């Protein structure tokens, strides 16, 4: 939903970032307002995942230039946990397994950290169980997953559902979903997409990072961006995604060559 | 790792590091036969005990300090240690009201209130300060059930027959270097006797406090559970911060008769030295339980977080048919701490079973070794052992080793050993952080998850405490 007067939630300006001294992001500009759904597409190595990691504050990525403002404040000086508590959520492409840490306890601690920042009261074990069972419905997840260790022994689809469950619990303002569709069969994809749709609201925004059109069949984006060589090369509406499905990304090389980038 | 996660290798300040100013009755430094006699005389001991000490001392003189452990420390000067120190007060008091308030205050500060109003409601405590026991709570209530729980010195006076019957029968006075030393100079400790068929009505606990800077602590604990009896016992330990090392060489003996069960838990938090390895306790301890009777069970649970050096192998001799031995251990080392710890499961009787679960966590520049022996004797047909040894490394300067020894003389037996090593990864930490969980809390969640199998074995009252203790010890250690 595009409303030019909606709150500017995320303002990324000329963002540069490196990993192990290798520049990956080379001037990303992106503005995300409340109510909007953005799709960021592009080939492997274009910098899509790096953008998501930088926004969440992964310590391996170093910001070398530019700025990111979240609801008007500098996002880049905050620790990852502070960003999360303030409502920035990253859905991981490959959620890690954490043996020994109970999923339920993990979800409770993180939910309470977010609630505390929002001035809501802490949920004790019993209240939280009720709360989480309600949210499980969003992703049609079996409560048995709550008793396991975080992501341990989960299938690819179960891990992704666990990500969306976390999104449902944390009620983020800006959600960045990094290739949430990868490795999912069509049924799992629909469940995940329906979860994201249920959680969308005029007050929040999402950035979907994806290779493929098929996620965008389920979640309709307001904007589609094509990333290449560490920046956004082209921006359009949802029709751009359909066009990419037709023509692929070969034009990207031509355009980069024309600009003298490659 | 990068700047956001790099922290200095500093430990949380040790909050039990204070010294109690109290007048003590100390003998001169040094060890000789006269010193052994003096200790025995101070305690007005019966002759059999003096003979026990002298035999041990004479044997100790012939022994060499063992050097097979994966530990490094300068030679210990055994003549530079005080072997007996006691707070100056008269005979052990009949009532707590007569105990020096300074001592009560000390234990209050340690979180072990002894006074009638404040003490833990379902845990009986024996409080040992330097070389002597100063108070034991709930003695009368326990006595109603026939349970004896008192200081070792008191037991020597009131139950000499039991002491004579059991002392040194599990850990002989010539068992090893440190056990022989302890047998010669031990000063106090706890004695527990659970008579036939009695289930001890409350948790028993001994709290050991080293206070003097130049005193060694040599306590002796003896627990006997008669046929069908059961008891759960916990010991806790702290010491002030000194820049010298203090020697702690304890001996613990457990005896379980037919169908008896003893659960022995330790939360060891002796002063570990500073971040450069200056000061701290040398913890050289011999702990062994004997499942003497059929179907008896002995279970050791230890949470080892303190001491500059830890050298201990709580063991089970599974003599009775169908007896069961268990060892659950969490050993955490940080900074320059060194630990060489594990267990011995000696299967003698038929169908004996043992379980070993060891979790070693090494942070800072520390070194942490698991050393364990599983021995299946010729008579132990149908014996089974399961061992699991997991190590977790935090940072890239710490070391972990596993030395499992398996000896089987019985073809009809099964021994399983599993081992793993893991490192807390940056990606795991980032995952937790990106869900709003702070860095330190993320580490402590992962560590306590790693230790859960062991913490589940601790008595309820102490499991949460152990969790907190570990988090405290690791604060600032990941980077």
XYZ file of C-alpha atoms in Angstrom:
741
model
C 0.000 0.000 0.000
C 1.665 3.202 -1.170
C 0.832 6.357 0.769
C 3.285 9.200 0.123
C 2.422 10.740 3.502
C 3.018 7.517 5.457
C 5.819 7.477 8.007
C 9.288 7.010 6.531
C 10.418 3.912 8.431
C 13.712 3.123 6.773
C 15.904 5.565 4.906
C 18.973 3.969 3.367
C 21.277 6.473 1.764
C 24.408 5.732 -0.284
C 25.172 2.678 1.866
C 28.584 1.072 1.405
C 29.668 -2.077 3.249
C 32.469 -4.633 3.138
C 33.060 -8.103 4.387
C 36.665 -9.066 5.082
C 37.716 -5.823 3.344
C 35.894 -6.863 0.189
C 33.428 -4.110 -0.786
C 29.992 -5.618 -1.400
C 27.519 -2.764 -1.073
C 28.463 0.195 -3.229
C 25.909 2.895 -2.710
C 22.474 1.494 -1.909
C 19.589 3.980 -1.761
C 16.193 2.831 -0.558
C 13.300 4.440 1.247
C 10.628 2.342 2.900
C 7.417 3.864 4.221
C 4.788 2.348 6.490
C 2.387 0.036 4.693
C 4.789 -0.776 1.848
C 6.058 -4.118 0.645
C 9.334 -4.013 -1.239
C 10.826 -6.863 -3.204
C 14.576 -6.861 -3.731
C 15.602 -9.158 -6.556
C 18.831 -9.928 -8.325
C 21.284 -12.655 -9.009
C 23.546 -14.392 -6.528
C 26.342 -12.120 -5.377
C 24.455 -8.922 -6.182
C 24.532 -7.868 -2.520
C 20.926 -8.669 -1.534
C 21.772 -10.825 1.471
C 24.557 -8.485 2.519
C 22.045 -5.648 2.628
C 19.846 -7.650 4.977
C 22.763 -8.602 7.250
C 24.002 -5.024 7.423
C 20.539 -3.785 8.359
C 20.355 -6.362 11.170
C 23.884 -5.550 12.356
C 25.868 -8.724 11.663
C 29.354 -8.179 13.115
C 31.139 -9.634 10.069
C 29.894 -6.802 7.852
C 31.538 -3.408 8.120
C 29.756 -0.288 7.014
C 32.218 1.885 5.107
C 29.971 4.737 4.049
C 26.496 6.157 3.858
C 23.723 6.044 6.435
C 20.648 4.151 7.508
C 17.976 5.914 9.506
C 15.242 3.946 11.185
C 12.242 6.099 12.104
C 14.539 9.078 11.994
C 17.332 7.666 14.178
C 20.715 6.292 13.179
C 20.322 2.527 12.954
C 23.954 1.663 12.325
C 25.256 2.598 15.771
C 22.896 0.162 17.488
C 23.803 -3.381 18.578
C 21.878 -6.129 16.776
C 19.750 -6.828 19.858
C 18.794 -3.154 20.165
C 17.669 -3.068 16.537
C 15.547 -6.155 17.134
C 13.997 -4.695 20.271
C 13.110 -1.524 18.372
C 11.281 -3.521 15.713
C 13.735 -4.421 12.955
C 13.397 -8.092 12.093
C 15.561 -10.254 9.871
C 14.147 -13.544 8.665
C 17.204 -15.660 7.899
C 17.866 -17.518 4.700
C 19.623 -20.229 6.699
C 18.410 -20.157 10.318
C 21.128 -21.695 12.517
C 20.567 -24.582 14.873
C 21.225 -23.900 18.546
C 21.510 -27.204 20.403
C 20.437 -27.260 24.028
C 18.489 -23.996 23.918
C 14.778 -24.724 24.091
C 12.792 -23.131 21.300
C 10.013 -22.145 23.691
C 12.398 -20.480 26.123
C 14.212 -18.717 23.284
C 10.934 -17.398 21.894
C 9.842 -16.252 25.333
C 13.066 -14.396 26.114
C 13.121 -12.653 22.750
C 9.426 -11.776 22.868
C 9.849 -10.299 26.330
C 12.888 -8.286 25.243
C 10.780 -6.709 22.498
C 7.776 -6.229 24.777
C 9.875 -4.501 27.404
C 11.072 -1.959 24.819
C 7.463 -1.335 23.828
C 6.478 -0.775 27.450
C 4.409 -3.952 27.598
C 4.471 -6.257 30.567
C 6.647 -9.348 30.589
C 4.863 -12.644 29.873
C 5.533 -15.412 32.360
C 5.903 -19.004 31.255
C 2.189 -19.743 31.437
C 0.955 -16.584 29.741
C 3.576 -17.010 27.089
C 2.471 -20.561 26.308
C -1.048 -19.299 25.632
C 0.318 -16.423 23.585
C 2.593 -18.599 21.471
C -0.080 -21.206 20.833
C -2.275 -18.485 19.396
C 0.524 -17.334 17.100
C 1.370 -20.862 15.969
C -1.815 -20.781 13.924
C -0.357 -18.060 11.707
C 2.158 -20.571 10.353
C 0.159 -23.772 11.026
C 2.997 -25.091 13.144
C 2.848 -28.133 15.387
C 3.278 -27.155 19.075
C 5.742 -30.047 19.379
C 8.356 -27.757 17.802
C 8.259 -25.589 20.900
C 9.772 -28.335 22.998
C 12.730 -28.931 20.722
C 16.027 -27.057 20.631
C 16.061 -23.965 18.440
C 15.879 -25.154 14.818
C 17.630 -28.389 15.708
C 16.610 -31.190 13.398
C 13.984 -28.958 11.750
C 13.458 -29.445 8.025
C 14.053 -26.457 5.742
C 10.349 -25.657 5.699
C 10.042 -25.977 9.478
C 12.938 -23.606 9.988
C 11.282 -21.010 7.779
C 7.997 -21.398 9.587
C 9.845 -20.933 12.848
C 11.220 -17.678 11.407
C 7.728 -16.431 10.575
C 6.544 -17.540 14.024
C 9.247 -15.321 15.507
C 8.048 -12.500 13.290
C 4.513 -13.059 14.556
C 5.713 -12.920 18.162
C 8.052 -9.964 17.830
C 5.560 -7.847 15.887
C 8.292 -5.971 14.022
C 7.909 -2.620 12.346
C 10.252 -3.425 9.478
C 10.704 -7.060 8.435
C 13.475 -8.092 6.121
C 12.907 -11.604 4.840
C 16.039 -12.980 3.240
C 15.117 -15.591 0.638
C 12.399 -16.947 2.840
C 11.080 -18.811 -0.215
C 14.282 -20.697 -0.973
C 14.090 -24.429 -0.506
C 10.346 -24.453 0.100
C 7.849 -26.584 -1.759
C 4.733 -24.831 -2.950
C 2.619 -25.789 0.070
C 5.212 -24.557 2.531
C 5.692 -21.422 0.463
C 1.942 -20.684 0.641
C 1.904 -21.160 4.408
C 4.874 -18.862 4.872
C 3.473 -16.270 2.464
C 0.084 -16.351 4.106
C 1.821 -15.801 7.456
C 3.571 -12.723 6.093
C 0.323 -11.419 4.606
C -1.528 -11.867 7.885
C 1.183 -9.913 9.679
C 1.230 -7.007 7.223
C -0.429 -3.802 8.367
C -0.570 -0.127 7.389
C 1.872 0.617 10.231
C 4.547 -1.868 9.209
C 6.639 -2.601 6.152
C 8.419 -5.606 4.652
C 11.404 -6.083 2.427
C 11.337 -9.426 0.625
C 14.635 -10.575 -0.754
C 14.087 -13.192 -3.413
C 15.324 -14.721 -6.626
C 12.000 -15.756 -7.950
C 8.671 -14.437 -9.002
C 6.788 -17.249 -7.292
C 6.903 -15.677 -3.804
C 5.546 -12.493 -5.367
C 2.588 -14.460 -6.701
C 1.622 -14.948 -3.077
C 2.684 -11.604 -1.636
C 2.025 -8.605 -3.824
C 4.851 -6.069 -3.662
C 4.380 -2.347 -4.047
C 7.896 -1.900 -5.359
C 10.363 -4.213 -7.052
C 14.061 -3.368 -6.991
C 16.781 -5.051 -8.962
C 20.150 -5.188 -7.259
C 23.407 -5.658 -9.112
C 27.031 -5.032 -8.198
C 26.108 -3.756 -4.752
C 23.457 -1.194 -5.603
C 19.893 -0.873 -6.797
C 20.013 -0.717 -10.554
C 16.349 -0.403 -11.357
C 13.098 0.139 -9.494
C 9.569 -0.475 -10.676
C 6.178 -1.776 -9.635
C 5.153 -5.405 -9.437
C 5.139 -5.592 -13.250
C 8.949 -5.391 -13.121
C 9.032 -8.760 -11.405
C 6.877 -10.244 -14.147
C 9.121 -8.692 -16.756
C 12.214 -10.188 -15.078
C 10.529 -13.568 -15.182
C 10.348 -13.107 -18.972
C 13.655 -11.493 -19.825
C 15.952 -12.700 -17.047
C 18.937 -10.672 -15.861
C 21.157 -10.537 -18.961
C 20.260 -6.885 -19.505
C 21.878 -6.175 -16.152
C 25.329 -6.962 -17.541
C 24.715 -4.725 -20.545
C 23.604 -1.856 -18.368
C 26.544 -2.270 -15.974
C 28.925 -2.461 -18.940
C 27.383 0.659 -20.416
C 27.954 2.421 -17.091
C 31.516 1.150 -17.071
C 30.997 -0.792 -13.808
C 32.070 -4.187 -15.088
C 35.855 -11.625 15.676
C 34.946 -8.068 14.942
C 34.693 -5.032 17.147
C 31.108 -5.413 18.309
C 31.770 -8.771 19.895
C 35.305 -8.262 21.116
C 35.420 -7.989 24.869
C 38.291 -7.927 27.264
C 39.063 -11.197 28.892
C 37.979 -10.063 32.284
C 35.992 -12.086 34.701
C 33.202 -10.788 36.825
C 34.732 -9.740 40.144
C 34.699 -12.672 42.558
C 32.114 -11.684 45.117
C 33.154 -14.132 47.824
C 36.700 -12.775 47.955
C 36.473 -11.044 51.334
C 38.436 -12.037 54.427
C 36.821 -12.327 57.835
C 38.904 -10.620 60.536
C 38.823 -13.115 63.328
C 41.308 -14.354 65.879
C 42.518 -17.775 64.938
C 44.298 -20.538 66.705
C 46.956 -21.456 64.180
C 49.855 -23.822 64.513
C 53.236 -22.994 62.988
C 53.890 -23.646 59.332
C 55.395 -26.923 58.284
C 54.711 -30.630 58.300
C 56.329 -33.307 60.449
C 55.277 -36.236 62.584
C 55.045 -33.814 65.506
C 52.576 -31.674 63.595
C 50.451 -34.736 62.873
C 50.508 -35.633 66.577
C 49.701 -32.035 67.521
C 46.622 -31.944 65.301
C 45.414 -35.220 66.756
C 46.070 -33.953 70.260
C 44.260 -30.646 69.650
C 41.262 -32.664 68.645
C 41.638 -35.071 71.586
C 41.366 -38.011 69.259
C 41.251 -41.694 70.156
C 44.372 -43.696 69.521
C 43.104 -45.513 66.423
C 42.815 -42.195 64.637
C 46.298 -41.071 65.628
C 47.644 -44.378 64.324
C 45.678 -43.888 61.092
C 47.256 -40.449 60.675
C 50.770 -41.601 61.461
C 50.575 -44.524 59.083
C 49.385 -42.183 56.352
C 52.083 -39.640 57.089
C 54.862 -42.210 57.033
C 53.592 -43.509 53.751
C 53.243 -39.999 52.319
C 56.942 -39.405 52.992
C 57.752 -42.223 50.584
C 55.579 -40.871 47.772
C 56.309 -38.520 44.908
C 53.813 -35.839 43.897
C 52.026 -37.113 40.771
C 52.770 -35.314 37.516
C 50.644 -37.177 34.980
C 47.793 -34.666 34.890
C 47.673 -32.107 32.094
C 48.435 -29.343 34.568
C 51.309 -26.945 35.011
C 52.166 -25.204 38.294
C 55.282 -24.363 40.269
C 56.337 -26.906 42.921
C 54.322 -26.724 46.134
C 56.388 -26.160 49.266
C 54.671 -28.399 51.789
C 56.685 -26.851 54.628
C 55.259 -23.404 53.851
C 51.697 -24.326 54.708
C 49.802 -24.073 57.980
C 48.098 -27.385 58.604
C 45.689 -26.331 61.298
C 43.805 -23.069 61.793
C 40.621 -22.621 63.752
C 38.658 -19.547 64.757
C 39.305 -18.981 68.456
C 36.289 -20.114 70.339
C 35.593 -22.719 72.915
C 34.381 -26.198 72.137
C 31.752 -26.440 69.473
C 28.650 -24.692 70.722
C 25.492 -26.475 71.666
C 23.450 -23.592 70.372
C 23.986 -21.213 67.488
C 23.473 -18.261 69.823
C 26.901 -18.949 71.244
C 28.721 -19.008 67.908
C 30.862 -15.955 67.233
C 28.549 -13.498 65.424
C 31.376 -12.700 63.014
C 31.280 -16.254 61.781
C 27.520 -16.235 61.404
C 27.859 -12.968 59.529
C 30.456 -14.505 57.225
C 28.137 -17.313 56.250
C 25.283 -14.835 55.892
C 27.391 -12.917 53.374
C 28.062 -16.130 51.516
C 24.347 -16.697 51.207
C 24.290 -19.535 53.741
C 22.319 -18.156 56.664
C 22.663 -20.413 59.698
C 20.492 -18.667 62.234
C 17.147 -20.177 63.159
C 15.095 -17.444 61.454
C 16.871 -17.217 58.159
C 18.173 -20.650 57.374
C 16.973 -22.631 54.375
C 13.832 -24.477 55.260
C 14.566 -27.856 53.766
C 18.338 -28.040 53.773
C 20.471 -28.937 56.771
C 23.867 -27.214 56.680
C 27.231 -28.026 58.241
C 29.406 -24.915 58.022
C 33.172 -25.465 57.956
C 35.450 -22.467 58.444
C 39.124 -23.111 57.748
C 39.920 -26.274 59.669
C 36.822 -26.675 61.803
C 33.083 -27.042 61.636
C 31.400 -24.125 63.405
C 27.754 -25.105 63.245
C 25.365 -27.705 61.961
C 21.697 -26.915 61.519
C 18.668 -29.195 61.970
C 20.660 -31.788 63.880
C 17.861 -32.590 66.277
C 15.259 -32.917 63.578
C 17.488 -35.313 61.676
C 18.238 -37.269 64.833
C 14.533 -38.033 65.179
C 14.900 -40.060 62.012
C 18.076 -41.693 63.249
C 20.136 -39.683 60.772
C 23.523 -38.543 62.014
C 24.756 -35.340 60.400
C 27.593 -33.606 62.195
C 31.133 -32.402 61.870
C 33.765 -35.067 61.529
C 35.362 -34.125 64.861
C 32.068 -34.501 66.615
C 31.515 -37.873 64.984
C 34.900 -39.029 66.242
C 33.741 -38.220 69.778
C 30.173 -39.438 69.558
C 30.320 -42.274 67.050
C 33.908 -43.538 67.207
C 32.790 -47.063 66.356
C 31.274 -45.947 63.045
C 34.315 -43.878 62.162
C 36.655 -46.731 62.993
C 34.547 -49.144 60.968
C 34.332 -47.030 57.793
C 37.185 -44.489 57.716
C 39.742 -45.283 55.040
C 37.815 -48.265 53.740
C 37.015 -46.604 50.436
C 40.018 -44.331 50.031
C 42.880 -46.024 51.864
C 45.324 -43.794 53.667
C 47.971 -44.817 51.137
C 45.721 -44.440 48.085
C 47.590 -41.575 46.467
C 49.828 -38.650 47.317
C 47.111 -36.151 48.183
C 44.895 -38.727 49.916
C 47.835 -39.754 52.107
C 48.529 -36.114 52.924
C 44.882 -35.588 53.806
C 44.771 -38.741 55.931
C 47.714 -37.453 57.945
C 46.535 -33.903 58.596
C 42.790 -33.691 57.972
C 41.141 -31.402 60.445
C 37.388 -31.511 59.974
C 34.606 -32.143 57.544
C 31.238 -33.783 57.668
C 29.939 -37.143 58.709
C 26.631 -38.537 57.549
C 25.066 -41.791 58.635
C 21.689 -42.906 57.337
C 20.483 -46.018 59.144
C 18.826 -48.987 57.529
C 15.645 -48.234 55.602
C 15.661 -44.486 56.262
C 15.119 -41.968 53.520
C 16.831 -38.801 54.726
C 13.999 -36.248 55.173
C 15.941 -33.233 53.903
C 18.866 -32.213 51.733
C 22.150 -32.260 53.611
C 24.777 -29.733 52.755
C 28.250 -28.757 53.854
C 29.641 -25.359 53.109
C 33.414 -25.073 53.096
C 35.077 -21.716 53.588
C 38.816 -21.135 53.460
C 39.599 -17.880 55.260
C 43.316 -17.802 56.088
C 45.849 -16.932 53.448
C 48.500 -19.479 54.300
C 46.379 -22.345 55.521
C 45.710 -25.504 53.651
C 42.283 -27.009 53.931
C 42.192 -30.750 54.392
C 38.693 -31.870 55.070
C 37.366 -35.342 55.239
C 33.829 -36.340 54.443
C 32.353 -39.724 55.140
C 28.839 -40.731 54.167
C 27.403 -44.122 55.004
C 23.992 -45.264 53.802
C 22.911 -48.553 55.303
C 20.633 -51.091 53.625
C 17.784 -49.391 51.794
C 18.746 -45.894 53.012
C 18.940 -42.864 50.775
C 20.390 -39.367 51.023
C 21.097 -36.346 48.862
C 24.092 -34.278 49.908
C 25.523 -31.054 48.522
C 28.775 -29.252 49.171
C 29.652 -25.677 48.339
C 33.044 -23.988 48.534
C 34.414 -20.434 48.464
C 37.607 -18.674 49.528
C 38.929 -15.099 49.781
C 41.100 -13.607 47.083
C 44.776 -13.834 47.900
C 47.639 -13.424 45.489
C 49.155 -16.623 46.833
C 47.862 -20.117 46.179
C 46.179 -22.149 48.897
C 46.170 -25.903 48.918
C 42.926 -27.771 49.298
C 43.304 -31.531 49.487
C 40.100 -33.194 50.567
C 39.029 -36.798 50.746
C 35.428 -37.884 50.398
C 34.338 -41.456 51.020
C 30.876 -42.803 50.327
C 29.611 -46.222 51.325
C 26.311 -47.591 50.024
C 25.065 -50.928 51.326
C 22.359 -53.111 49.741
C 19.674 -51.035 47.975
C 21.081 -47.787 49.369
C 21.362 -44.641 47.335
C 23.683 -41.652 47.749
C 23.502 -38.562 45.616
C 26.476 -36.275 46.087
C 26.486 -32.851 44.451
C 29.235 -30.256 44.446
C 29.156 -26.624 43.479
C 32.802 -25.645 43.629
C 33.556 -21.952 43.446
C 36.917 -21.593 45.171
C 38.801 -18.436 44.238
C 40.221 -19.027 40.768
C 43.024 -16.483 40.710
C 42.963 -13.272 38.713
C 42.904 -12.935 34.930
C 46.682 -13.334 34.809
C 46.600 -16.507 36.857
C 47.914 -14.969 40.088
C 46.514 -16.572 43.234
C 43.692 -19.079 43.520
C 43.120 -22.430 45.130
C 44.925 -25.618 44.197
C 42.127 -28.130 44.427
C 43.516 -31.662 44.696
C 40.695 -33.859 45.792
C 40.090 -37.591 46.064
C 36.438 -38.576 45.996
C 35.286 -42.123 45.782
C 32.130 -44.021 46.470
C 31.755 -47.697 47.008
C 28.559 -49.420 45.979
C 29.204 -52.180 48.446
C 25.753 -53.681 48.423
C 23.591 -55.204 45.747
C 21.417 -52.753 43.792
C 23.033 -49.781 45.494
C 23.471 -46.512 43.670
C 25.962 -43.660 43.917
C 25.594 -40.550 41.850
C 28.135 -37.737 41.641
C 27.110 -34.385 40.213
C 29.694 -31.646 40.113
C 29.736 -28.082 38.908
C 33.352 -26.995 38.975
C 33.796 -23.311 38.286
C 36.498 -22.131 40.638
C 40.088 -22.948 41.661
C 43.275 -22.114 39.826
C 43.839 -25.835 39.428
C 41.327 -28.626 39.731
C 42.504 -32.215 39.995
C 39.654 -34.499 40.919
C 38.037 -37.695 39.734
C 34.949 -38.597 41.765
C 34.723 -42.336 41.253
C 32.515 -45.323 41.882
C 33.571 -48.820 42.780
C 30.625 -50.965 41.714
C 31.046 -53.995 43.874
C 27.490 -55.086 44.626
C 25.607 -56.964 41.943
C 23.349 -54.686 39.864
C 24.781 -51.567 41.467
C 24.746 -48.265 39.592
C 27.307 -45.466 39.383
C 26.714 -42.077 37.817
C 28.908 -39.074 37.154
C 27.527 -35.798 35.858
C 29.999 -32.988 35.527
C 30.225 -29.434 34.321
C 33.728 -28.012 34.502
C 34.159 -24.433 33.462
C 37.557 -22.798 33.131
C 38.248 -19.193 32.259
C 41.298 -16.908 32.179
C 44.315 -19.005 33.248
C 42.443 -21.736 35.103
C 43.413 -25.359 34.597
C 41.217 -28.363 35.201
C 42.014 -32.039 34.832
C 38.899 -33.785 36.018
C 36.749 -36.802 35.296
C 35.828 -40.046 36.940
C 36.623 -43.701 37.396
C 33.944 -46.341 37.119
C 35.273 -49.632 38.386
C 32.879 -52.469 37.616
C 33.472 -55.405 39.929
C 30.081 -57.034 40.412
C 27.835 -58.595 37.802
C 25.352 -56.480 35.830
C 26.742 -53.251 37.228
C 25.919 -50.132 35.253
C 27.514 -46.717 34.998
C 26.788 -43.466 33.222
C 29.229 -40.635 32.636
C 28.138 -37.267 31.301
C 30.883 -34.670 31.243
C 30.595 -31.137 29.904
C 33.762 -29.073 29.750
C 33.633 -25.379 28.914
C 36.890 -23.565 28.271
C 37.151 -19.818 27.856
C 40.000 -17.313 27.990
C 43.448 -18.935 28.062
C 42.310 -21.828 30.179
C 42.860 -25.527 29.764
C 40.216 -28.113 30.501
C 40.770 -31.861 30.344
C 38.427 -34.740 30.884
C 40.205 -37.852 32.136
C 38.134 -40.934 32.830
C 38.601 -44.625 33.393
C 36.010 -47.303 32.775
C 37.221 -50.620 34.082
C 35.270 -53.835 33.704
C 36.666 -56.584 35.912
C 36.493 -60.317 35.192
C 33.536 -60.753 37.564
C 31.462 -57.998 36.001
C 29.525 -60.045 33.487
C 26.744 -58.103 31.821
C 28.240 -54.759 32.918
C 27.357 -51.685 30.928
C 28.808 -48.227 30.667
C 27.750 -45.205 28.710
C 30.054 -42.203 28.535
C 29.453 -38.890 26.891
C 32.114 -36.192 26.966
C 31.369 -32.878 25.348
C 33.614 -29.852 25.183
C 32.689 -26.320 24.351
C 35.311 -23.776 23.422
C 34.727 -20.078 23.849
C 37.169 -17.815 22.033
C 40.255 -19.161 20.289
C 42.838 -19.240 23.095
C 41.351 -21.990 25.250
C 42.123 -25.689 25.120
C 40.077 -28.831 25.703
C 41.290 -32.412 25.909
C 39.605 -35.740 26.468
C 41.518 -38.715 27.839
C 39.208 -41.707 28.052
C 40.702 -44.974 29.354
C 38.704 -48.141 28.862
C 39.853 -51.493 30.249
C 37.664 -54.515 29.951
C 38.437 -58.010 31.165
C 34.947 -59.260 30.588
C 33.723 -60.117 27.087
C 30.098 -60.056 28.209
C 29.966 -56.301 28.800
C 29.247 -53.177 26.821
C 31.073 -49.878 26.897
C 29.967 -46.909 24.825
C 31.861 -43.679 24.524
C 30.753 -40.558 22.696
C 32.663 -37.323 22.519
C 32.102 -34.010 20.828
C 33.671 -30.591 20.675
C 31.883 -27.448 19.668
C 32.552 -23.766 19.574
C 29.975 -21.069 20.096
C 29.767 -19.633 16.626
C 29.393 -16.017 15.679
C 26.358 -16.938 13.606
C 24.590 -18.579 16.543
C 25.239 -15.527 18.689
C 24.089 -13.199 15.935
C 20.911 -15.208 15.502
C 20.026 -14.835 19.171
C 21.019 -11.171 19.175
C 18.914 -10.445 16.136
C 15.954 -11.593 18.225
C 16.605 -9.015 20.901
C 18.712 -11.174 23.215
C 21.828 -9.387 24.496
C 25.278 -10.747 23.709
C 26.110 -11.934 27.231
C 22.695 -13.454 27.699
C 22.997 -15.211 24.365
C 26.266 -16.794 25.473
C 24.844 -17.831 28.795
C 21.735 -19.325 27.153
C 23.944 -21.440 24.946
C 26.200 -22.481 27.796
C 23.347 -23.447 30.056
C 21.753 -25.320 27.174
C 25.013 -27.194 26.795
C 25.015 -28.064 30.494
C 21.330 -28.894 30.845
C 21.812 -32.678 31.124
C 23.995 -32.101 34.160
C 22.034 -29.279 35.796
C 18.944 -31.462 35.661
C 20.720 -33.747 38.121
C 21.284 -31.046 40.736
C 18.865 -30.640 43.634
C 16.195 -28.107 42.660
C 17.408 -25.422 45.046
C 20.819 -25.354 43.442
C 20.152 -25.859 39.737
C 19.144 -22.236 39.161
C 22.097 -21.112 41.236
C 24.513 -23.151 39.141
C 23.098 -21.571 36.015
C 23.641 -18.073 37.407
C 27.109 -18.948 38.626
C 28.171 -20.041 35.157
C 26.778 -16.913 33.551
C 28.668 -14.825 36.088
C 31.919 -16.669 35.503
C 31.702 -16.199 31.764
C 30.754 -12.549 31.775
C 33.009 -10.736 29.349
C 34.838 -13.875 28.294
C 33.573 -14.141 24.756
C 35.208 -12.152 22.046
